[in-house]
Amino acid sequence: MAQDAHVIVVGNEKGGSGKSTTALHLAVYLLHQGHGVATIDVDSRQQTLTRYVRNRRATLEATGRDVPMPSHVHLPTAWGDSIRENQRAEQDIFARAMDGLRQQVDYIVIDTPGFDGNLARLAHGAADTLLTPVNDSMIDLDVLARIDLATGEPLETSPYSRNVQRARAQRQAETETETGGNIDWVLMRNRISNLGSRNASTVQDSLERIAARLGCRVADGIAERVIFRSLFPIGMTVFDPLDAALLGSAPSISHVNARQEYRSLVAALNLPDKDESARPAAAE
């Protein structure tokens, strides 16, 4: 299997953590930088990223606006009677999708469901960069580890964290045979309140302790902003040209701040440089 494209997986087994919004923002940012980007949705239930991309395409067709589109693939879950045959079918369709894209694009961004499943595990195993958005709440940290609420110390890793660690160990083993690579796991606070609070400080401290326990990194997060609620129906991101005709009101400073936060997030991911000589860079 070719290894040219860098694979970014946005994963978290807790629903509503902002995975799809993050996935499309990463993809569109990279598109605006002139890279070839593909997106894959392995969430057969919600298909949120797929609907986001469809909304984007519909807006382009309705308005004639010139904004970049990723190559998008939705992978369905197999529903046969045999679990083993279903898993084999899913592995085959996932491998074919990846093989078909690796030589065509610079980056593949994969959105995963808010539950454990075979396709989600396959996606995590293929990740070069794994980004886990976590809502800014102590309750949501339990997707990573059980926390001692008195001290903030992680007591026990979660099933999701153990799945990721198994995937990382497998990739490390493949690296030793020169067929794999390391998974860089990055945790990100999401929907951060604009008002400072003791809870926000506690969440950050606990997340850093969890990261030390799991051997991963913490990136600066994304604040809770009204702009994101307006973008999904029209399929746009903060990196696209936005105006009152699209949003219903003029973009605000919140839009500018959100764009800077996502730029900082991409910088924190330490993505590999790609040769852009063959692709003209689109204006941001």
PDB file of C-alpha atoms in Angstrom:
ATOM      1  CA  MET A   1       0.000   0.000   0.000  1.00  0.00           C
ATOM      2  CA  ALA A   2       1.368   3.398  -0.977  1.00  0.00           C
ATOM      3  CA  GLN A   3       2.182   5.790   1.849  1.00  0.00           C
ATOM      4  CA  ASP A   4       2.259   9.164   0.079  1.00  0.00           C
ATOM      5  CA  ALA A   5      -0.782  10.885   1.597  1.00  0.00           C
ATOM      6  CA  HIS A   6      -0.640  11.941   5.232  1.00  0.00           C
ATOM      7  CA  VAL A   7      -3.688  10.552   7.056  1.00  0.00           C
ATOM      8  CA  ILE A   8      -5.408  12.727   9.667  1.00  0.00           C
ATOM      9  CA  VAL A   9      -8.080  10.941  11.704  1.00  0.00           C
ATOM     10  CA  VAL A  10     -10.492  12.926  13.865  1.00  0.00           C
ATOM     11  CA  GLY A  11     -11.610  10.480  16.530  1.00  0.00           C
ATOM     12  CA  ASN A  12     -13.560  10.357  19.772  1.00  0.00           C
ATOM     13  CA  GLU A  13     -16.089   7.736  20.881  1.00  0.00           C
ATOM     14  CA  LYS A  14     -18.278  10.380  22.512  1.00  0.00           C
ATOM     15  CA  GLY A  15     -20.826  11.979  20.180  1.00  0.00           C
ATOM     16  CA  GLY A  16     -21.191  15.737  19.877  1.00  0.00           C
ATOM     17  CA  SER A  17     -17.513  16.543  20.385  1.00  0.00           C
ATOM     18  CA  GLY A  18     -17.236  18.525  17.142  1.00  0.00           C
ATOM     19  CA  LYS A  19     -15.402  15.934  15.070  1.00  0.00           C
ATOM     20  CA  SER A  20     -17.117  16.689  11.760  1.00  0.00           C
ATOM     21  CA  THR A  21     -16.755  20.464  12.082  1.00  0.00           C
ATOM     22  CA  THR A  22     -13.080  20.005  12.897  1.00  0.00           C
ATOM     23  CA  ALA A  23     -12.553  17.527  10.055  1.00  0.00           C
ATOM     24  CA  LEU A  24     -13.988  19.809   7.366  1.00  0.00           C
ATOM     25  CA  HIS A  25     -12.176  22.869   8.712  1.00  0.00           C
ATOM     26  CA  LEU A  26      -8.866  20.998   8.549  1.00  0.00           C
ATOM     27  CA  ALA A  27      -9.632  19.765   5.043  1.00  0.00           C
ATOM     28  CA  VAL A  28     -10.672  23.187   3.726  1.00  0.00           C
ATOM     29  CA  TYR A  29      -7.694  24.918   5.335  1.00  0.00           C
ATOM     30  CA  LEU A  30      -5.350  22.506   3.555  1.00  0.00           C
ATOM     31  CA  LEU A  31      -7.256  22.980   0.294  1.00  0.00           C
ATOM     32  CA  HIS A  32      -6.832  26.747   0.562  1.00  0.00           C
ATOM     33  CA  GLN A  33      -3.099  26.154   1.013  1.00  0.00           C
ATOM     34  CA  GLY A  34      -3.044  24.480  -2.414  1.00  0.00           C
ATOM     35  CA  HIS A  35      -2.903  20.868  -1.250  1.00  0.00           C
ATOM     36  CA  GLY A  36      -4.854  17.967  -2.667  1.00  0.00           C
ATOM     37  CA  VAL A  37      -7.246  16.743   0.043  1.00  0.00           C
ATOM     38  CA  ALA A  38      -9.701  13.861   0.344  1.00  0.00           C
ATOM     39  CA  THR A  39     -12.234  13.373   3.127  1.00  0.00           C
ATOM     40  CA  ILE A  40     -13.629  10.025   4.258  1.00  0.00           C
ATOM     41  CA  ASP A  41     -16.707   9.569   6.442  1.00  0.00           C
ATOM     42  CA  VAL A  42     -16.865   6.205   8.251  1.00  0.00           C
ATOM     43  CA  ASP A  43     -19.858   7.193  10.408  1.00  0.00           C
ATOM     44  CA  SER A  44     -22.651   5.254   8.715  1.00  0.00           C
ATOM     45  CA  ARG A  45     -25.286   6.386  11.215  1.00  0.00           C
ATOM     46  CA  GLN A  46     -24.971  10.165  11.425  1.00  0.00           C
ATOM     47  CA  GLN A  47     -23.000  10.831   8.217  1.00  0.00           C
ATOM     48  CA  THR A  48     -22.460  14.379   9.499  1.00  0.00           C
ATOM     49  CA  LEU A  49     -19.329  15.043   7.455  1.00  0.00           C
ATOM     50  CA  THR A  50     -21.049  13.704   4.342  1.00  0.00           C
ATOM     51  CA  ARG A  51     -24.005  16.042   4.902  1.00  0.00           C
ATOM     52  CA  TYR A  52     -21.591  18.922   5.552  1.00  0.00           C
ATOM     53  CA  VAL A  53     -19.874  18.279   2.203  1.00  0.00           C
ATOM     54  CA  ARG A  54     -23.241  17.959   0.436  1.00  0.00           C
ATOM     55  CA  ASN A  55     -24.329  21.288   1.911  1.00  0.00           C
ATOM     56  CA  ARG A  56     -21.112  22.823   0.614  1.00  0.00           C
ATOM     57  CA  ARG A  57     -21.701  21.459  -2.870  1.00  0.00           C
ATOM     58  CA  ALA A  58     -25.310  22.698  -2.837  1.00  0.00           C
ATOM     59  CA  THR A  59     -24.173  26.206  -1.882  1.00  0.00           C
ATOM     60  CA  LEU A  60     -21.625  26.236  -4.694  1.00  0.00           C
ATOM     61  CA  GLU A  61     -24.249  25.148  -7.206  1.00  0.00           C
ATOM     62  CA  ALA A  62     -26.790  27.683  -5.946  1.00  0.00           C
ATOM     63  CA  THR A  63     -24.457  30.678  -5.725  1.00  0.00           C
ATOM     64  CA  GLY A  64     -21.725  29.914  -8.235  1.00  0.00           C
ATOM     65  CA  ARG A  65     -19.061  30.714  -5.659  1.00  0.00           C
ATOM     66  CA  ASP A  66     -15.583  29.424  -6.333  1.00  0.00           C
ATOM     67  CA  VAL A  67     -14.381  27.591  -3.225  1.00  0.00           C
ATOM     68  CA  PRO A  68     -12.331  24.388  -3.154  1.00  0.00           C
ATOM     69  CA  MET A  69     -13.966  20.986  -2.664  1.00  0.00           C
ATOM     70  CA  PRO A  70     -12.313  17.885  -1.213  1.00  0.00           C
ATOM     71  CA  SER A  71     -12.668  14.507  -2.882  1.00  0.00           C
ATOM     72  CA  HIS A  72     -15.214  12.888  -0.583  1.00  0.00           C
ATOM     73  CA  VAL A  73     -15.980   9.233   0.135  1.00  0.00           C
ATOM     74  CA  HIS A  74     -18.577   7.780   2.487  1.00  0.00           C
ATOM     75  CA  LEU A  75     -17.972   4.201   3.610  1.00  0.00           C
ATOM     76  CA  PRO A  76     -21.068   2.255   4.739  1.00  0.00           C
ATOM     77  CA  THR A  77     -21.146  -0.322   7.506  1.00  0.00           C
ATOM     78  CA  ALA A  78     -21.666  -3.929   6.374  1.00  0.00           C
ATOM     79  CA  TRP A  79     -24.944  -5.395   7.665  1.00  0.00           C
ATOM     80  CA  GLY A  80     -24.699  -9.117   6.864  1.00  0.00           C
ATOM     81  CA  ASP A  81     -25.479 -11.944   9.272  1.00  0.00           C
ATOM     82  CA  SER A  82     -21.832 -12.877   9.869  1.00  0.00           C
ATOM     83  CA  ILE A  83     -19.744 -10.501  11.983  1.00  0.00           C
ATOM     84  CA  ARG A  84     -16.561 -11.964  10.543  1.00  0.00           C
ATOM     85  CA  GLU A  85     -17.745 -11.521   6.975  1.00  0.00           C
ATOM     86  CA  ASN A  86     -18.918  -7.985   7.749  1.00  0.00           C
ATOM     87  CA  GLN A  87     -15.515  -7.089   9.144  1.00  0.00           C
ATOM     88  CA  ARG A  88     -13.784  -8.631   6.146  1.00  0.00           C
ATOM     89  CA  ALA A  89     -16.012  -6.648   3.771  1.00  0.00           C
ATOM     90  CA  GLU A  90     -15.396  -3.418   5.681  1.00  0.00           C
ATOM     91  CA  GLN A  91     -11.657  -3.994   5.712  1.00  0.00           C
ATOM     92  CA  ASP A  92     -11.737  -4.566   1.952  1.00  0.00           C
ATOM     93  CA  ILE A  93     -13.752  -1.431   1.168  1.00  0.00           C
ATOM     94  CA  PHE A  94     -11.629   0.668   3.519  1.00  0.00           C
ATOM     95  CA  ALA A  95      -8.389  -0.604   1.985  1.00  0.00           C
ATOM     96  CA  ARG A  96      -9.650   0.013  -1.544  1.00  0.00           C
ATOM     97  CA  ALA A  97     -10.737   3.544  -0.681  1.00  0.00           C
ATOM     98  CA  MET A  98      -7.383   4.330   0.910  1.00  0.00           C
ATOM     99  CA  ASP A  99      -5.390   2.775  -1.927  1.00  0.00           C
ATOM    100  CA  GLY A 100      -7.400   4.793  -4.423  1.00  0.00           C
ATOM    101  CA  LEU A 101      -6.661   8.081  -2.654  1.00  0.00           C
ATOM    102  CA  ARG A 102      -3.133   7.779  -1.286  1.00  0.00           C
ATOM    103  CA  GLN A 103      -1.449   8.566  -4.617  1.00  0.00           C
ATOM    104  CA  GLN A 104      -4.001  11.209  -5.656  1.00  0.00           C
ATOM    105  CA  VAL A 105      -3.893  13.662  -2.735  1.00  0.00           C
ATOM    106  CA  ASP A 106      -1.517  15.077  -0.156  1.00  0.00           C
ATOM    107  CA  TYR A 107      -3.803  14.626   2.844  1.00  0.00           C
ATOM    108  CA  ILE A 108      -6.676  12.308   3.744  1.00  0.00           C
ATOM    109  CA  VAL A 109      -8.942  13.538   6.554  1.00  0.00           C
ATOM    110  CA  ILE A 110     -11.145  10.841   8.119  1.00  0.00           C
ATOM    111  CA  ASP A 111     -14.168  11.552  10.330  1.00  0.00           C
ATOM    112  CA  THR A 112     -15.138   8.757  12.707  1.00  0.00           C
ATOM    113  CA  PRO A 113     -18.358   7.950  14.622  1.00  0.00           C
ATOM    114  CA  GLY A 114     -19.070   8.555  18.292  1.00  0.00           C
ATOM    115  CA  PHE A 115     -19.016   4.834  19.028  1.00  0.00           C
ATOM    116  CA  ASP A 116     -16.670   1.881  18.729  1.00  0.00           C
ATOM    117  CA  GLY A 117     -16.892  -0.071  15.489  1.00  0.00           C
ATOM    118  CA  ASN A 118     -14.773  -1.929  12.991  1.00  0.00           C
ATOM    119  CA  LEU A 119     -14.519   0.927  10.482  1.00  0.00           C
ATOM    120  CA  ALA A 120     -13.578   3.330  13.271  1.00  0.00           C
ATOM    121  CA  ARG A 121     -10.811   0.989  14.395  1.00  0.00           C
ATOM    122  CA  LEU A 122      -9.542   0.600  10.836  1.00  0.00           C
ATOM    123  CA  ALA A 123      -9.441   4.380  10.503  1.00  0.00           C
ATOM    124  CA  HIS A 124      -7.542   4.829  13.767  1.00  0.00           C
ATOM    125  CA  GLY A 125      -5.046   2.183  12.696  1.00  0.00           C
ATOM    126  CA  ALA A 126      -4.384   4.083   9.462  1.00  0.00           C
ATOM    127  CA  ALA A 127      -3.777   7.434  11.177  1.00  0.00           C
ATOM    128  CA  ASP A 128      -0.514   9.302  10.912  1.00  0.00           C
ATOM    129  CA  THR A 129      -2.038  12.084  13.003  1.00  0.00           C
ATOM    130  CA  LEU A 130      -4.928  11.354  15.379  1.00  0.00           C
ATOM    131  CA  LEU A 131      -6.795  14.422  16.619  1.00  0.00           C
ATOM    132  CA  THR A 132      -9.256  13.923  19.480  1.00  0.00           C
ATOM    133  CA  PRO A 133     -11.561  16.880  20.185  1.00  0.00           C
ATOM    134  CA  VAL A 134     -12.877  16.861  23.763  1.00  0.00           C
ATOM    135  CA  ASN A 135     -15.679  19.136  24.921  1.00  0.00           C
ATOM    136  CA  ASP A 136     -14.566  21.513  27.645  1.00  0.00           C
ATOM    137  CA  SER A 137     -16.084  19.593  30.530  1.00  0.00           C
ATOM    138  CA  MET A 138     -14.827  17.198  33.171  1.00  0.00           C
ATOM    139  CA  ILE A 139     -17.681  14.882  32.197  1.00  0.00           C
ATOM    140  CA  ASP A 140     -16.352  14.582  28.664  1.00  0.00           C
ATOM    141  CA  LEU A 141     -12.845  13.690  29.804  1.00  0.00           C
ATOM    142  CA  ASP A 142     -14.051  10.223  30.712  1.00  0.00           C
ATOM    143  CA  VAL A 143     -13.807   9.266  27.038  1.00  0.00           C
ATOM    144  CA  LEU A 144     -10.060   9.284  27.728  1.00  0.00           C
ATOM    145  CA  ALA A 145      -9.748   8.256  31.364  1.00  0.00           C
ATOM    146  CA  ARG A 146     -11.605   8.007  34.642  1.00  0.00           C
ATOM    147  CA  ILE A 147     -10.628  11.050  36.697  1.00  0.00           C
ATOM    148  CA  ASP A 148     -10.286  11.486  40.440  1.00  0.00           C
ATOM    149  CA  LEU A 149     -12.497  14.560  40.790  1.00  0.00           C
ATOM    150  CA  ALA A 150     -10.760  15.577  44.009  1.00  0.00           C
ATOM    151  CA  THR A 151      -7.205  15.584  42.614  1.00  0.00           C
ATOM    152  CA  GLY A 152      -7.700  15.666  38.829  1.00  0.00           C
ATOM    153  CA  GLU A 153      -5.453  12.628  38.439  1.00  0.00           C
ATOM    154  CA  PRO A 154      -6.345   9.982  35.827  1.00  0.00           C
ATOM    155  CA  LEU A 155      -7.161   6.735  37.621  1.00  0.00           C
ATOM    156  CA  GLU A 156      -7.881   4.371  34.757  1.00  0.00           C
ATOM    157  CA  THR A 157      -7.702   4.705  30.990  1.00  0.00           C
ATOM    158  CA  SER A 158     -10.938   4.366  29.026  1.00  0.00           C
ATOM    159  CA  PRO A 159     -11.833   1.688  26.442  1.00  0.00           C
ATOM    160  CA  TYR A 160     -11.304   4.295  23.714  1.00  0.00           C
ATOM    161  CA  SER A 161      -7.816   5.151  24.966  1.00  0.00           C
ATOM    162  CA  ARG A 162      -6.949   1.470  25.185  1.00  0.00           C
ATOM    163  CA  ASN A 163      -8.117   0.984  21.575  1.00  0.00           C
ATOM    164  CA  VAL A 164      -5.898   3.856  20.464  1.00  0.00           C
ATOM    165  CA  GLN A 165      -2.946   2.475  22.371  1.00  0.00           C
ATOM    166  CA  ARG A 166      -3.411  -0.907  20.697  1.00  0.00           C
ATOM    167  CA  ALA A 167      -3.486   0.811  17.301  1.00  0.00           C
ATOM    168  CA  ARG A 168      -0.306   2.725  18.162  1.00  0.00           C
ATOM    169  CA  ALA A 169       1.432  -0.445  19.310  1.00  0.00           C
ATOM    170  CA  GLN A 170       0.466  -2.181  16.069  1.00  0.00           C
ATOM    171  CA  ARG A 171       1.788   0.708  13.989  1.00  0.00           C
ATOM    172  CA  GLN A 172       5.000   0.686  16.000  1.00  0.00           C
ATOM    173  CA  ALA A 173       5.397  -3.022  15.288  1.00  0.00           C
ATOM    174  CA  GLU A 174       4.833  -2.355  11.589  1.00  0.00           C
ATOM    175  CA  THR A 175       7.459   0.389  11.707  1.00  0.00           C
ATOM    176  CA  GLU A 176      10.022  -2.171  12.808  1.00  0.00           C
ATOM    177  CA  THR A 177       9.254  -4.111   9.622  1.00  0.00           C
ATOM    178  CA  GLU A 178       9.369  -0.880   7.567  1.00  0.00           C
ATOM    179  CA  THR A 179       5.687  -1.045   6.607  1.00  0.00           C
ATOM    180  CA  GLY A 180       4.099   1.318   9.101  1.00  0.00           C
ATOM    181  CA  GLY A 181       4.718   4.483  11.092  1.00  0.00           C
ATOM    182  CA  ASN A 182       3.999   6.186  14.368  1.00  0.00           C
ATOM    183  CA  ILE A 183       0.615   7.666  15.269  1.00  0.00           C
ATOM    184  CA  ASP A 184       0.961  11.204  16.612  1.00  0.00           C
ATOM    185  CA  TRP A 185      -1.985  11.559  19.017  1.00  0.00           C
ATOM    186  CA  VAL A 186      -3.120  15.111  19.773  1.00  0.00           C
ATOM    187  CA  LEU A 187      -5.864  16.078  22.253  1.00  0.00           C
ATOM    188  CA  MET A 188      -7.815  19.287  21.699  1.00  0.00           C
ATOM    189  CA  ARG A 189     -10.217  21.140  23.974  1.00  0.00           C
ATOM    190  CA  ASN A 190     -13.338  22.113  22.049  1.00  0.00           C
ATOM    191  CA  ARG A 191     -16.219  24.516  22.687  1.00  0.00           C
ATOM    192  CA  ILE A 192     -14.164  26.406  25.252  1.00  0.00           C
ATOM    193  CA  SER A 193     -16.181  29.031  27.099  1.00  0.00           C
ATOM    194  CA  ASN A 194     -15.137  32.600  26.388  1.00  0.00           C
ATOM    195  CA  LEU A 195     -15.480  33.305  30.112  1.00  0.00           C
ATOM    196  CA  GLY A 196     -12.593  32.131  32.236  1.00  0.00           C
ATOM    197  CA  SER A 197     -13.588  29.806  35.035  1.00  0.00           C
ATOM    198  CA  ARG A 198     -12.185  27.463  37.623  1.00  0.00           C
ATOM    199  CA  ASN A 199     -13.705  24.566  35.656  1.00  0.00           C
ATOM    200  CA  ALA A 200     -11.789  25.559  32.508  1.00  0.00           C
ATOM    201  CA  SER A 201      -8.516  25.585  34.423  1.00  0.00           C
ATOM    202  CA  THR A 202      -9.329  22.216  35.973  1.00  0.00           C
ATOM    203  CA  VAL A 203     -10.145  20.699  32.578  1.00  0.00           C
ATOM    204  CA  GLN A 204      -6.872  21.933  31.090  1.00  0.00           C
ATOM    205  CA  ASP A 205      -4.859  20.597  34.022  1.00  0.00           C
ATOM    206  CA  SER A 206      -6.583  17.199  33.887  1.00  0.00           C
ATOM    207  CA  LEU A 207      -6.165  16.978  30.115  1.00  0.00           C
ATOM    208  CA  GLU A 208      -2.438  17.609  30.413  1.00  0.00           C
ATOM    209  CA  ARG A 209      -2.180  14.900  33.087  1.00  0.00           C
ATOM    210  CA  ILE A 210      -4.089  12.487  30.855  1.00  0.00           C
ATOM    211  CA  ALA A 211      -1.815  13.322  27.921  1.00  0.00           C
ATOM    212  CA  ALA A 212       1.252  12.564  30.056  1.00  0.00           C
ATOM    213  CA  ARG A 213      -0.310   9.229  31.054  1.00  0.00           C
ATOM    214  CA  LEU A 214      -1.201   8.301  27.457  1.00  0.00           C
ATOM    215  CA  GLY A 215       1.948   9.606  25.801  1.00  0.00           C
ATOM    216  CA  CYS A 216       0.197  12.145  23.593  1.00  0.00           C
ATOM    217  CA  ARG A 217       0.086  15.934  23.182  1.00  0.00           C
ATOM    218  CA  VAL A 218      -2.374  18.732  23.963  1.00  0.00           C
ATOM    219  CA  ALA A 219      -3.059  21.441  21.381  1.00  0.00           C
ATOM    220  CA  ASP A 220      -4.712  24.791  21.923  1.00  0.00           C
ATOM    221  CA  GLY A 221      -8.454  24.406  21.542  1.00  0.00           C
ATOM    222  CA  ILE A 222     -11.374  26.022  19.753  1.00  0.00           C
ATOM    223  CA  ALA A 223     -13.786  28.343  21.536  1.00  0.00           C
ATOM    224  CA  GLU A 224     -17.569  28.036  21.544  1.00  0.00           C
ATOM    225  CA  ARG A 225     -18.749  30.397  18.790  1.00  0.00           C
ATOM    226  CA  VAL A 226     -22.117  31.103  17.198  1.00  0.00           C
ATOM    227  CA  ILE A 227     -20.462  31.269  13.773  1.00  0.00           C
ATOM    228  CA  PHE A 228     -20.052  27.476  13.667  1.00  0.00           C
ATOM    229  CA  ARG A 229     -23.815  26.961  13.946  1.00  0.00           C
ATOM    230  CA  SER A 230     -24.307  29.114  10.858  1.00  0.00           C
ATOM    231  CA  LEU A 231     -21.701  27.344   8.743  1.00  0.00           C
ATOM    232  CA  PHE A 232     -22.964  23.749   8.661  1.00  0.00           C
ATOM    233  CA  PRO A 233     -26.241  24.448   6.756  1.00  0.00           C
ATOM    234  CA  ILE A 234     -24.324  26.207   3.981  1.00  0.00           C
ATOM    235  CA  GLY A 235     -21.310  23.888   4.055  1.00  0.00           C
ATOM    236  CA  MET A 236     -18.832  26.688   4.637  1.00  0.00           C
ATOM    237  CA  THR A 237     -15.882  27.093   7.007  1.00  0.00           C
ATOM    238  CA  VAL A 238     -14.189  30.109   8.551  1.00  0.00           C
ATOM    239  CA  PHE A 239     -11.513  29.844   5.831  1.00  0.00           C
ATOM    240  CA  ASP A 240     -14.010  30.500   3.035  1.00  0.00           C
ATOM    241  CA  PRO A 241     -15.052  33.961   1.804  1.00  0.00           C
ATOM    242  CA  LEU A 242     -18.099  34.797   3.923  1.00  0.00           C
ATOM    243  CA  ASP A 243     -20.528  37.679   3.650  1.00  0.00           C
ATOM    244  CA  ALA A 244     -23.984  38.763   4.788  1.00  0.00           C
ATOM    245  CA  ALA A 245     -25.599  37.150   1.742  1.00  0.00           C
ATOM    246  CA  LEU A 246     -24.423  33.750   2.924  1.00  0.00           C
ATOM    247  CA  LEU A 247     -24.624  34.158   6.698  1.00  0.00           C
ATOM    248  CA  GLY A 248     -27.670  36.412   6.999  1.00  0.00           C
ATOM    249  CA  SER A 249     -25.516  38.983   8.782  1.00  0.00           C
ATOM    250  CA  ALA A 250     -22.042  40.405   8.345  1.00  0.00           C
ATOM    251  CA  PRO A 251     -19.116  38.332   9.664  1.00  0.00           C
ATOM    252  CA  SER A 252     -17.840  39.528  13.036  1.00  0.00           C
ATOM    253  CA  ILE A 253     -14.590  39.513  14.970  1.00  0.00           C
ATOM    254  CA  SER A 254     -15.665  36.082  16.219  1.00  0.00           C
ATOM    255  CA  HIS A 255     -15.187  34.769  12.682  1.00  0.00           C
ATOM    256  CA  VAL A 256     -11.674  36.206  12.547  1.00  0.00           C
ATOM    257  CA  ASN A 257     -10.784  34.741  15.946  1.00  0.00           C
ATOM    258  CA  ALA A 258     -12.139  31.322  14.984  1.00  0.00           C
ATOM    259  CA  ARG A 259     -10.000  31.332  11.852  1.00  0.00           C
ATOM    260  CA  GLN A 260      -6.901  32.143  13.897  1.00  0.00           C
ATOM    261  CA  GLU A 261      -7.689  29.358  16.370  1.00  0.00           C
ATOM    262  CA  TYR A 262      -7.876  26.802  13.573  1.00  0.00           C
ATOM    263  CA  ARG A 263      -4.650  28.119  12.068  1.00  0.00           C
ATOM    264  CA  SER A 264      -2.983  27.634  15.454  1.00  0.00           C
ATOM    265  CA  LEU A 265      -4.417  24.125  15.666  1.00  0.00           C
ATOM    266  CA  VAL A 266      -3.004  23.167  12.273  1.00  0.00           C
ATOM    267  CA  ALA A 267       0.385  24.576  13.281  1.00  0.00           C
ATOM    268  CA  ALA A 268       0.286  22.470  16.463  1.00  0.00           C
ATOM    269  CA  LEU A 269      -0.356  19.302  14.459  1.00  0.00           C
ATOM    270  CA  ASN A 270       3.139  19.543  12.921  1.00  0.00           C
ATOM    271  CA  LEU A 271       1.918  18.176   9.610  1.00  0.00           C
ATOM    272  CA  PRO A 272       4.605  17.223   7.095  1.00  0.00           C
ATOM    273  CA  ASP A 273       5.432  19.675   4.335  1.00  0.00           C
ATOM    274  CA  LYS A 274       4.014  18.699   0.963  1.00  0.00           C
ATOM    275  CA  ASP A 275       5.253  19.704  -2.466  1.00  0.00           C
ATOM    276  CA  GLU A 276       2.840  22.345  -3.725  1.00  0.00           C
ATOM    277  CA  SER A 277       4.683  22.993  -6.988  1.00  0.00           C
ATOM    278  CA  ALA A 278       2.173  20.986  -9.012  1.00  0.00           C
ATOM    279  CA  ARG A 279      -0.875  22.747  -7.543  1.00  0.00           C
ATOM    280  CA  PRO A 280      -1.634  26.481  -7.625  1.00  0.00           C
ATOM    281  CA  ALA A 281      -2.276  27.831  -4.131  1.00  0.00           C
ATOM    282  CA  ALA A 282      -5.783  29.189  -3.690  1.00  0.00           C
ATOM    283  CA  ALA A 283      -6.179  32.601  -2.112  1.00  0.00           C
ATOM    284  CA  GLU A 284      -7.508  32.463   1.430  1.00  0.00           C
TER     285      GLU A 284
END
